[in-house]
Amino acid sequence: MSEAAAPVRTLDALIVGAGFAGLYQLLRLRRAGFTAQVIEAGDNVGGTWYWNRYPGARCDIESLEYQYGFDEALAHEWQWSERYATQPEILRYINWVADRFDLRKDVRFETRVTSAHFNEATNRWLVTTDRGDAYSAKFCVMATGCLSAARVPDFKGLDSYKGEWYHTGEWPHEGVDFTGKTVGVIGTGSSAIQSIPLIAAQAKHLTVFQRTANFSVPAHNGPIDEEYKAKILQDYTAFRRAARASQGGVVRAPAEKSALEATPEERQREFEIRWEIGGFAIGGAFIDLAINEEANATAAEFVRSKIRQTVKDPATAELLCPRDYPFATKRLCVDTGYFETFNRDNVSLVDVKNNPVSEITETGLKLQDGTAYDFDAIVFATGFDAMTGALSKIDIQGRGGLKLNEKWEHGPRTYLGLQAAGFPNLFTITGPGSPSVLSNMIVSIEQHVDWITDCLEYLREHETATIEATTRAEDEWVDHVNTVASFTLYPKANSWYLGANVPGKPRVFMPYIGGVGNYAQKCDQVAKDGYEGFALDAKEPVSAR
Ligand code: FAD
Ligand code: N01
């Protein structure tokens, strides 16, 4: 539909995405008296938890922390049943929040934003959708998600495949019954590691195709610890304040000692304690695991020893042992019975590192050396075009028709992960250059939404037409993000943090690893200093009032 033909609706703010980020942004803007509309591709709220319905999907940040913190009453009223909530439970929660604040009435579902163009004459964004809607918005907030662009690798022959196939990130709502079926799973990231034990329990035979072995630690999931819950609910707001001041958006006592200062016995004891606690606890065992290779190697070897103890067949165990990159420099996986699954008679593991999947056939798939496999169903647990994927699918044009995709051709560039120079009044929630995927994302989402809302109120109060990151501030921030990443071992892994999972994607470390607390302080200081590093255009043009 041409821009002229579309019935243009005028708004203060257009928000793209109805996950945790978009919904909270809607609520904050509504409460602040702005007119706002959310556009969502799915037919309901939930984002990640709407799309990722594969068996075993659940959070790996504990439920009591992986929930909204902006309203203490929510934490008191909602009852999580498990330490790590399942996808259906998280989806119920976000629906409950949407009902409670009557959010759906301002969400247009089953609609995809296709373009967002900045008009310099009016200082407004013209946003269009695949349904032919058009919106003129002063502000545009991209709550499009960091892990929302599911990616099936470009395998030859997928169209010819006669069986069923699924991507974990776009799982059928009605579920899939693998009973009696031969199934192939491609990938061994978090989604695969969560789903493989459940698929194996149903399938006649499951073959797992592994390119890179992953570090995974036990969740030790179970019912909510009521005593712990009661303790943090005594002052949940303070608990969340502490999360926002922390490194990763979760409240943990920081490590105090170097792994290299500890004796081998002390190290072993500490790792064992944290292995028993489960989840990400092990990552915080010592202060230098993320920055010193020798220290890191002690944790890596500890996990490998656990894999060897668990997996009975020594050859399979060795294949499951990660060796190509430092411990936890790809997203650490948290599992329930993953390694144990390879002790089942109906499960086999195939190494595709040097003998990759070369094509999908009518009946299954083929490896480069010609080995063929037949499957009733194939599961692509192959991940996402992370952090930039959802944005890149929208034709975003800023000043002078500058295309975001062209600007980011060599990797994303932002100031604080909130804005890109050349794109006034356009914000990204948990965008590249912010802690986002390296944190408890709900904490980071709330911090961004609060900052953006405060900023919009400030602009309204000061009758300011536009806010735009300066190129200088952006350059300095990008340098800082890269410098901090280079002090760590993270760039040594071929991870999606670096875009390494998407052939041709520039290799740039996208999230900010300096810590949620430090980062939030920087954002607050920028605001206090009159939005330092942003150019504020003083007065509304008459045409835009
Ligand atoms: P999303 O939930 O991804 O929502 C974005 C929404 O935008 C989607 O609904 C999408 O349909 C919509 N959208 C995108 N583009 C368009 C468009 N052009 N037009 C219209 N709509 C559009 N994080 C943690 O901190 N802890 C966890 O335990 C955790 N577990 C995870 C488990 C899985 C399986 C996955 C995939 C991610 C997990 N994450 C976790 C990360 C998770 O993505 C975030 O925690 C959080 O849910 C992101 O919320 P969001 O609103 O920013 O984005
Ligand atoms: O995706 P991934 P994911 N041939 O990119 C493999 C969050 N999350 O959906 O490592 C063969 O991690 C690829 O191999 P390699 C979390 O942040 C959280 O699992 O690139 N294999 C890898 O093994 C997570 O990090 C949870 O060599 C191919 C796998 O596919 C993020 O979402 C649960 C291939 C993809 O792993 C993404 O996780 C789920 C090919 N051509 C997700 N292409 C929790 O537990 C790719 N692979 C909370």
XYZ file of C-alpha atoms and ligand atoms in Angstrom:
646
model
C 0.000 0.000 0.000
C 1.383 3.408 -0.853
C 2.052 5.797 1.984
C -0.448 8.306 0.614
C -3.283 5.768 0.467
C -2.920 4.492 4.025
C -5.233 5.892 6.713
C -2.641 7.474 8.947
C -3.222 7.300 12.696
C -1.409 9.892 14.764
C 0.230 8.850 18.022
C 2.803 9.997 20.506
C 4.532 6.634 20.419
C 4.467 3.489 18.352
C 5.863 0.397 20.050
C 6.832 -2.692 18.086
C 6.513 -5.992 19.971
C 4.282 -7.264 22.792
C 6.766 -9.242 24.863
C 7.881 -8.216 28.345
C 9.460 -5.062 26.894
C 6.642 -3.788 24.691
C 3.961 -4.389 27.312
C 5.787 -2.596 30.081
C 6.629 0.265 27.719
C 2.947 0.575 26.835
C 1.942 0.700 30.481
C 4.536 3.328 31.384
C 3.680 5.563 28.440
C -0.034 5.227 29.041
C 0.403 6.156 32.699
C 2.521 9.148 31.690
C -0.296 10.411 29.486
C 1.142 9.588 26.053
C -0.922 8.000 23.323
C 0.734 4.729 22.424
C 0.002 1.733 20.251
C 1.746 -1.631 20.155
C 2.054 -3.661 16.965
C 2.691 -7.390 17.391
C 3.213 -10.084 14.771
C 1.843 -12.884 16.969
C -1.837 -13.277 17.832
C -1.283 -12.657 21.530
C 1.148 -11.232 24.037
C 4.281 -12.960 25.356
C 7.033 -12.548 22.763
C 9.673 -15.200 23.459
C 7.183 -17.141 25.569
C 4.517 -16.964 22.893
C 6.801 -18.337 20.170
C 9.120 -20.814 21.941
C 6.707 -23.607 22.854
C 9.075 -26.524 22.335
C 9.046 -29.315 24.923
C 11.086 -28.410 27.977
C 11.148 -24.659 27.335
C 11.584 -22.775 30.588
C 13.593 -19.908 31.990
C 17.112 -20.373 33.320
C 16.960 -17.316 35.559
C 14.962 -18.287 38.626
C 11.236 -17.520 38.442
C 11.357 -15.245 41.490
C 13.802 -13.048 39.597
C 12.535 -13.615 36.066
C 9.346 -11.591 36.504
C 8.375 -7.945 36.486
C 9.654 -5.904 39.392
C 7.954 -2.578 38.739
C 4.926 -3.385 40.864
C 5.626 -5.224 44.081
C 2.027 -6.465 44.248
C 2.604 -8.667 41.209
C 5.315 -10.625 42.983
C 3.062 -11.092 46.015
C 0.020 -12.215 44.075
C 1.509 -14.464 41.410
C 2.444 -17.959 42.581
C 5.280 -19.548 40.626
C 5.191 -23.283 41.020
C 8.810 -24.095 40.204
C 12.272 -22.673 40.725
C 12.546 -22.330 36.930
C 9.124 -21.703 35.436
C 7.992 -23.513 32.310
C 7.092 -21.672 29.120
C 3.329 -22.239 29.649
C 3.556 -20.799 33.159
C 5.511 -17.723 32.027
C 3.021 -17.236 29.215
C 0.144 -17.444 31.723
C 1.946 -14.881 33.872
C 2.424 -12.355 31.084
C -1.199 -12.817 30.017
C -2.264 -12.216 33.612
C -0.244 -8.986 33.672
C -1.743 -7.930 30.332
C -5.264 -8.523 31.706
C -4.573 -6.809 34.975
C -3.522 -3.581 33.286
C -5.899 -3.967 30.342
C -2.997 -3.804 27.915
C -4.392 -5.792 24.986
C -6.772 -3.006 23.960
C -3.761 -1.047 22.695
C -2.079 -3.936 20.900
C -2.713 -4.665 17.258
C -2.037 -8.395 16.858
C -1.198 -10.489 13.813
C 0.370 -7.445 12.268
C 3.986 -7.001 11.292
C 5.693 -3.640 11.069
C 7.397 -3.505 7.702
C 8.806 0.007 7.580
C 9.558 3.017 9.742
C 10.674 6.200 7.989
C 11.631 9.439 9.689
C 10.143 12.576 8.161
C 12.484 15.507 8.765
C 9.855 18.107 7.916
C 7.502 16.964 10.668
C 9.999 15.207 12.955
C 7.724 12.174 13.001
C 8.050 8.512 12.156
C 5.782 7.082 9.506
C 5.334 3.420 10.390
C 3.616 0.974 8.060
C 2.533 -2.637 8.487
C 1.870 -5.705 6.374
C -1.860 -5.074 6.891
C -1.651 -1.682 5.219
C -1.909 0.375 8.423
C 0.054 3.577 8.714
C 0.936 5.455 11.871
C 2.514 8.838 12.335
C 4.338 8.730 15.649
C 6.585 11.204 17.322
C 8.496 8.368 18.975
C 9.147 4.865 17.857
C 10.179 2.206 20.381
C 11.539 -1.048 19.038
C 10.661 -3.753 21.561
C 11.290 -6.332 18.876
C 13.359 -8.708 21.018
C 16.947 -9.915 20.841
C 16.018 -13.529 20.207
C 12.906 -13.243 18.085
C 14.203 -13.809 14.558
C 14.306 -17.612 14.388
C 16.842 -18.918 11.925
C 16.828 -22.126 9.918
C 20.218 -22.422 8.215
C 20.192 -22.150 4.477
C 20.198 -25.900 3.865
C 19.811 -27.046 0.309
C 16.718 -29.177 -0.272
C 14.545 -28.194 2.697
C 11.590 -27.684 0.345
C 11.871 -31.270 -0.854
C 11.618 -32.784 2.633
C 8.432 -34.853 2.979
C 8.476 -35.263 6.765
C 7.509 -32.777 9.471
C 9.977 -30.120 10.501
C 9.992 -27.532 13.232
C 12.109 -24.679 14.529
C 12.174 -24.472 18.328
C 11.510 -20.732 18.167
C 8.341 -21.101 16.088
C 6.829 -24.167 17.672
C 3.230 -25.182 16.812
C 0.726 -24.044 19.442
C -0.955 -27.426 19.552
C 2.352 -29.153 20.412
C 3.996 -32.059 18.623
C 3.708 -35.726 19.462
C 6.913 -37.567 18.587
C 5.677 -40.934 19.874
C 6.931 -43.760 17.699
C 8.796 -41.420 15.361
C 12.393 -41.208 14.233
C 13.557 -37.686 14.933
C 16.656 -35.655 14.111
C 17.588 -32.583 16.162
C 20.099 -30.182 14.653
C 21.869 -28.019 17.224
C 23.009 -28.322 20.814
C 22.370 -24.828 22.223
C 20.014 -24.005 25.100
C 16.840 -24.813 23.143
C 18.194 -28.204 22.074
C 19.513 -28.988 25.523
C 16.120 -28.299 27.075
C 14.100 -30.169 24.469
C 16.288 -33.211 23.749
C 15.505 -35.093 27.007
C 11.755 -34.727 26.401
C 11.875 -35.572 22.709
C 14.038 -38.613 23.508
C 11.477 -39.818 26.034
C 8.811 -39.882 23.308
C 10.598 -40.729 20.087
C 11.314 -44.175 18.725
C 14.813 -42.949 17.953
C 16.463 -39.564 18.300
C 19.629 -38.521 16.486
C 21.321 -35.346 17.699
C 23.575 -33.486 15.273
C 26.202 -31.557 17.204
C 28.486 -28.963 15.632
C 29.834 -27.510 18.867
C 29.605 -29.241 22.229
C 28.167 -26.958 24.883
C 28.856 -26.375 28.526
C 25.717 -27.219 30.437
C 25.044 -27.278 34.162
C 22.173 -28.891 36.056
C 19.195 -26.710 36.923
C 18.264 -28.775 39.992
C 14.768 -27.583 39.343
C 12.067 -28.201 41.908
C 9.195 -26.522 43.706
C 9.662 -22.918 44.798
C 11.582 -22.635 48.046
C 8.880 -21.013 50.185
C 11.296 -19.877 52.859
C 13.507 -18.088 50.354
C 10.448 -16.633 48.666
C 9.081 -15.270 51.948
C 12.454 -13.708 52.653
C 12.736 -11.812 49.402
C 9.073 -10.814 49.460
C 9.649 -8.972 52.700
C 10.926 -6.188 50.482
C 10.752 -7.211 46.857
C 11.339 -3.664 45.648
C 14.667 -3.544 47.465
C 15.520 -6.984 46.096
C 14.952 -5.712 42.574
C 16.873 -2.536 43.267
C 19.802 -4.760 44.200
C 19.344 -6.731 40.972
C 19.498 -3.527 38.982
C 22.743 -2.578 40.701
C 24.322 -5.987 40.110
C 26.541 -7.354 37.352
C 24.002 -9.641 35.706
C 20.616 -8.469 36.947
C 20.400 -11.173 39.579
C 21.118 -10.905 43.275
C 24.161 -12.994 44.178
C 26.998 -12.576 46.616
C 29.981 -11.692 44.434
C 32.955 -14.054 44.274
C 35.952 -12.905 46.240
C 38.811 -15.090 45.209
C 40.783 -15.897 42.093
C 40.516 -19.504 40.922
C 44.293 -19.472 40.679
C 44.775 -18.429 44.298
C 42.671 -21.348 45.495
C 44.273 -24.749 46.009
C 43.007 -27.535 43.725
C 41.032 -28.929 46.678
C 39.444 -25.555 47.459
C 38.565 -25.084 43.813
C 37.009 -28.501 43.559
C 35.001 -27.880 46.725
C 33.738 -24.525 45.490
C 32.766 -25.887 42.072
C 31.010 -28.859 43.704
C 29.023 -26.585 46.013
C 27.911 -24.480 43.088
C 27.167 -27.503 40.905
C 24.854 -28.684 43.675
C 23.165 -25.265 43.892
C 22.548 -25.529 40.160
C 22.008 -23.003 37.398
C 24.395 -20.128 36.833
C 25.841 -20.318 40.359
C 28.989 -21.953 39.050
C 29.807 -18.963 36.831
C 30.294 -16.867 39.964
C 32.598 -19.281 41.761
C 35.709 -17.144 41.267
C 36.395 -13.595 40.186
C 38.538 -14.421 37.181
C 36.656 -17.149 35.312
C 35.546 -14.745 32.589
C 38.851 -12.949 32.183
C 41.720 -15.348 32.757
C 42.230 -18.379 30.529
C 44.010 -20.427 33.116
C 41.333 -19.752 35.722
C 38.624 -20.449 33.174
C 40.236 -23.751 32.227
C 39.714 -25.037 35.778
C 35.949 -24.553 35.479
C 35.926 -26.028 31.977
C 37.731 -29.135 33.180
C 35.375 -29.462 36.142
C 32.350 -29.513 33.824
C 34.032 -31.973 31.490
C 34.710 -34.272 34.445
C 30.985 -34.166 35.288
C 30.107 -35.069 31.699
C 32.477 -38.040 31.827
C 30.949 -39.179 35.122
C 27.437 -38.948 33.672
C 27.733 -40.349 30.166
C 28.469 -44.071 30.182
C 29.920 -44.487 26.705
C 33.401 -42.909 26.836
C 33.452 -41.955 23.145
C 30.075 -40.207 23.424
C 31.193 -38.495 26.621
C 34.324 -37.142 24.926
C 32.277 -35.883 22.006
C 29.978 -34.061 24.436
C 32.922 -32.376 26.159
C 33.307 -28.777 24.983
C 36.874 -27.906 24.059
C 36.822 -25.220 21.398
C 36.178 -22.187 23.566
C 36.430 -21.031 27.173
C 33.820 -22.042 29.715
C 30.616 -19.911 29.626
C 31.767 -17.645 26.799
C 28.884 -18.999 24.776
C 25.655 -18.730 26.746
C 25.944 -21.318 29.504
C 23.159 -23.897 29.213
C 21.103 -25.020 32.177
C 19.602 -28.479 31.822
C 17.536 -31.200 33.367
C 18.918 -34.583 32.404
C 20.623 -33.539 29.162
C 23.819 -35.559 29.420
C 21.937 -38.488 30.980
C 19.816 -38.649 27.826
C 22.817 -39.945 25.881
C 22.730 -43.107 28.012
C 19.409 -44.076 26.428
C 19.390 -46.820 23.797
C 17.192 -44.757 21.502
C 19.525 -41.741 21.316
C 22.603 -41.251 19.168
C 24.978 -38.358 18.783
C 26.525 -37.380 15.458
C 29.471 -35.022 15.206
C 28.951 -32.603 12.326
C 31.855 -30.313 13.079
C 34.073 -31.497 10.247
C 31.394 -33.325 8.334
C 28.538 -30.818 8.190
C 24.926 -31.318 7.252
C 25.113 -30.619 3.536
C 21.512 -31.005 2.481
C 18.029 -31.900 3.546
C 16.663 -34.714 1.415
C 13.130 -35.955 0.721
C 13.420 -38.387 3.599
C 15.890 -36.820 5.992
C 19.329 -35.295 5.654
C 22.757 -35.935 4.269
C 26.177 -35.077 5.596
C 29.046 -33.820 3.488
C 30.620 -37.290 3.261
C 27.357 -38.660 1.847
C 26.091 -40.388 5.009
C 22.302 -40.218 4.872
C 19.711 -40.317 7.657
C 15.962 -40.803 7.363
C 13.610 -39.076 9.771
C 9.897 -38.742 10.333
C 10.604 -35.316 11.833
C 13.478 -32.838 11.967
C 13.826 -30.246 14.708
C 15.934 -27.210 13.930
C 17.247 -26.019 17.281
C 19.494 -23.723 15.297
C 18.913 -20.455 17.107
C 18.318 -16.906 16.043
C 19.658 -14.005 14.076
C 20.254 -12.461 17.466
C 20.064 -8.842 18.580
C 19.851 -7.298 15.117
C 17.722 -9.858 13.232
C 14.252 -8.527 14.032
C 15.308 -4.926 13.393
C 16.972 -5.807 10.104
C 13.676 -7.187 8.789
C 12.083 -3.749 9.116
C 12.941 -1.092 6.555
C 14.088 1.548 9.037
C 15.169 4.854 7.518
C 16.345 7.835 9.507
C 17.578 11.295 8.525
C 18.240 11.750 4.832
C 16.856 8.283 4.122
C 19.749 6.644 6.002
C 18.932 2.950 6.246
C 19.648 1.261 9.563
C 20.725 -1.885 7.723
C 23.315 0.101 5.793
C 24.500 1.955 8.846
C 24.944 -1.398 10.604
C 26.493 -3.137 7.626
C 29.729 -3.695 9.565
C 27.993 -4.356 12.865
C 25.509 -2.503 15.056
C 26.484 0.969 16.311
C 24.517 2.618 19.079
C 24.866 4.997 21.949
C 24.093 3.023 25.119
C 22.184 0.467 23.075
C 19.304 2.919 23.209
C 19.674 4.933 20.034
C 21.624 5.078 16.797
C 22.902 8.397 15.433
C 20.819 9.463 12.448
C 17.621 7.961 13.898
C 16.074 10.633 16.099
C 13.313 9.671 18.538
C 13.785 5.984 17.782
C 14.709 3.783 20.729
C 15.688 0.148 20.980
C 14.914 -1.756 24.167
C 17.835 -3.997 25.157
C 19.506 -3.057 21.901
C 23.070 -3.961 20.936
C 25.485 -2.014 23.101
C 23.463 -2.588 26.278
C 23.794 -5.473 28.804
C 20.597 -7.095 27.501
C 21.274 -10.765 26.723
C 24.107 -10.953 29.244
C 21.674 -10.216 32.042
C 18.378 -11.152 33.593
C 16.585 -9.560 30.712
C 13.534 -8.418 32.609
C 15.724 -6.274 34.824
C 17.406 -4.767 31.755
C 14.084 -4.289 30.004
C 12.631 -2.411 32.968
C 15.725 -0.228 33.243
C 15.462 0.724 29.560
C 11.725 1.320 29.642
C 12.025 3.511 32.735
C 14.846 5.498 31.161
C 12.997 5.953 27.865
C 9.790 6.998 29.612
C 11.600 9.515 31.804
C 13.315 10.830 28.703
C 10.030 11.292 26.840
C 8.555 13.122 29.819
C 11.592 15.385 29.909
C 11.269 16.148 26.202
C 7.579 16.941 26.616
C 8.267 19.193 29.556
C 10.969 21.033 27.614
C 8.945 21.139 24.386
C 11.737 19.393 22.594
C 11.171 18.066 19.097
C 13.865 15.453 18.828
C 16.485 13.566 20.746
C 19.261 11.952 18.783
C 22.508 10.265 19.725
C 25.488 12.221 18.457
C 27.962 10.392 16.250
C 30.723 11.248 18.679
C 28.925 9.752 21.678
C 28.060 6.719 19.617
C 31.662 6.239 18.466
C 32.941 6.543 22.005
C 30.350 4.116 23.312
C 31.052 1.546 20.592
C 34.774 1.795 21.415
C 34.011 1.351 25.094
C 31.763 -1.684 24.472
C 34.520 -3.304 22.399
C 37.258 -2.436 24.862
C 35.402 -3.940 27.791
C 34.609 -7.086 25.785
C 38.280 -7.398 24.825
C 39.255 -7.613 28.515
C 37.207 -10.808 28.731
C 37.421 -14.240 27.146
C 34.023 -13.861 25.447
C 35.341 -12.897 22.014
C 37.228 -16.199 21.897
C 34.021 -18.160 21.294
C 32.130 -18.361 18.026
C 28.897 -17.328 19.657
C 25.742 -15.584 18.584
C 26.872 -12.698 20.846
C 29.315 -12.054 17.986
C 26.960 -12.952 15.185
C 29.122 -15.999 14.452
C 26.121 -18.295 13.934
C 24.921 -16.376 10.877
C 27.175 -16.768 7.847
C 28.294 -13.341 6.611
C 27.185 -11.459 9.735
C 29.901 -9.049 10.894
C 31.865 -10.360 13.840
C 31.203 -7.734 16.482
C 30.577 -8.387 20.163
C 27.076 -6.949 20.440
C 26.023 -6.812 24.103
C 27.698 -4.602 26.719
C 29.582 -6.697 29.228
C 30.407 -3.930 31.721
C 27.564 -4.958 34.040
C 23.945 -4.003 34.567
C 24.671 -1.798 37.589
C 27.534 0.170 36.017
C 25.556 0.568 32.870
C 22.425 1.818 34.669
C 24.543 4.355 36.536
C 25.949 5.626 33.254
C 22.447 5.951 31.776
C 21.227 7.824 34.859
C 24.206 10.166 34.768
C 23.620 10.890 31.079
C 20.021 11.866 31.878
C 21.058 13.960 34.888
C 23.518 15.832 32.702
C 20.728 16.923 30.376
C 21.061 13.878 28.113
C 24.740 14.192 27.503
C 25.788 12.651 24.205
C 22.369 13.262 22.704
C 21.471 16.270 20.579
C 18.184 17.777 21.702
C 16.416 19.881 19.143
C 14.967 22.677 21.214
C 11.563 23.454 19.799
C 8.775 21.528 18.172
C 8.328 22.473 14.520
C 4.936 24.138 14.229
C 3.740 21.413 11.852
C 4.290 18.715 14.483
C 2.440 20.274 17.430
P 10.482 -10.714 22.811
O 9.896 -11.481 23.911
O 11.327 -11.416 21.833
O 9.284 -9.980 22.072
C 9.468 -9.304 20.877
C 8.167 -9.335 20.123
O 8.290 -8.457 19.009
C 7.820 -10.699 19.551
O 6.574 -11.114 20.030
C 7.788 -10.495 18.049
O 6.742 -11.215 17.419
C 7.564 -8.996 17.944
N 8.097 -8.440 16.714
C 9.383 -8.463 16.269
N 9.470 -7.820 15.084
C 8.231 -7.385 14.800
C 7.685 -6.642 13.718
N 8.432 -6.225 12.704
N 6.362 -6.355 13.742
C 5.577 -6.767 14.770
N 6.046 -7.473 15.809
C 7.355 -7.771 15.823
N 16.141 -14.239 29.223
C 16.403 -14.244 30.536
O 16.799 -13.218 31.088
N 16.191 -15.353 31.281
C 15.737 -16.494 30.747
O 15.588 -17.468 31.453
C 15.485 -16.527 29.347
N 15.028 -17.629 28.754
C 14.836 -17.632 27.402
C 14.377 -18.795 26.801
C 14.202 -18.837 25.431
C 13.683 -20.068 24.797
C 14.531 -17.719 24.646
C 14.397 -17.760 23.155
C 14.952 -16.556 25.245
C 15.087 -16.503 26.624
N 15.480 -15.341 27.277
C 15.702 -15.344 28.622
C 15.579 -14.092 26.536
C 14.165 -13.496 26.299
O 14.098 -13.231 24.945
C 13.955 -12.272 27.176
O 14.081 -12.634 28.525
C 12.612 -11.556 27.052
O 11.528 -12.429 27.055
C 12.597 -10.652 25.843
O 11.455 -9.862 25.866
P 11.239 -8.741 24.752
O 9.904 -8.182 24.972
O 12.400 -7.820 24.753
O 11.354 -9.508 23.376
O 20.267 -21.205 19.822
P 21.870 -21.281 19.858
P 19.216 -21.585 20.954
N 24.638 -27.106 11.376
O 22.330 -20.320 18.820
C 23.660 -25.158 15.948
C 18.228 -18.204 24.880
N 17.593 -19.418 25.331
O 17.858 -21.416 20.406
O 27.293 -23.696 18.310
C 24.713 -27.667 12.593
O 22.385 -21.158 21.197
C 24.648 -24.339 16.715
O 25.945 -24.833 16.545
P 27.215 -23.841 16.825
C 19.669 -18.214 25.342
O 20.127 -16.910 25.479
C 17.533 -19.647 26.658
O 19.560 -22.890 21.551
O 26.876 -22.543 16.145
N 24.422 -27.024 13.711
C 24.080 -24.478 18.112
O 24.448 -25.699 18.681
C 20.316 -18.916 24.179
O 21.712 -18.764 24.105
C 16.991 -20.807 27.114
O 28.329 -24.562 16.227
C 24.018 -25.760 13.601
C 22.588 -24.482 17.851
O 22.397 -24.836 16.500
C 19.595 -18.309 23.009
O 18.248 -18.183 23.467
C 16.497 -21.748 26.241
C 23.896 -25.112 12.367
C 21.973 -23.130 18.065
O 22.149 -22.761 19.393
C 19.638 -19.124 21.741
O 19.478 -20.498 22.071
C 16.563 -21.488 24.891
C 24.232 -25.846 11.227
N 24.184 -25.292 10.011
C 17.108 -20.324 24.447
N 23.466 -23.854 12.586
C 16.960 -21.084 28.548
O 17.365 -22.126 29.017
C 23.322 -23.717 13.910
N 23.662 -24.872 14.522
C 16.451 -20.051 29.400
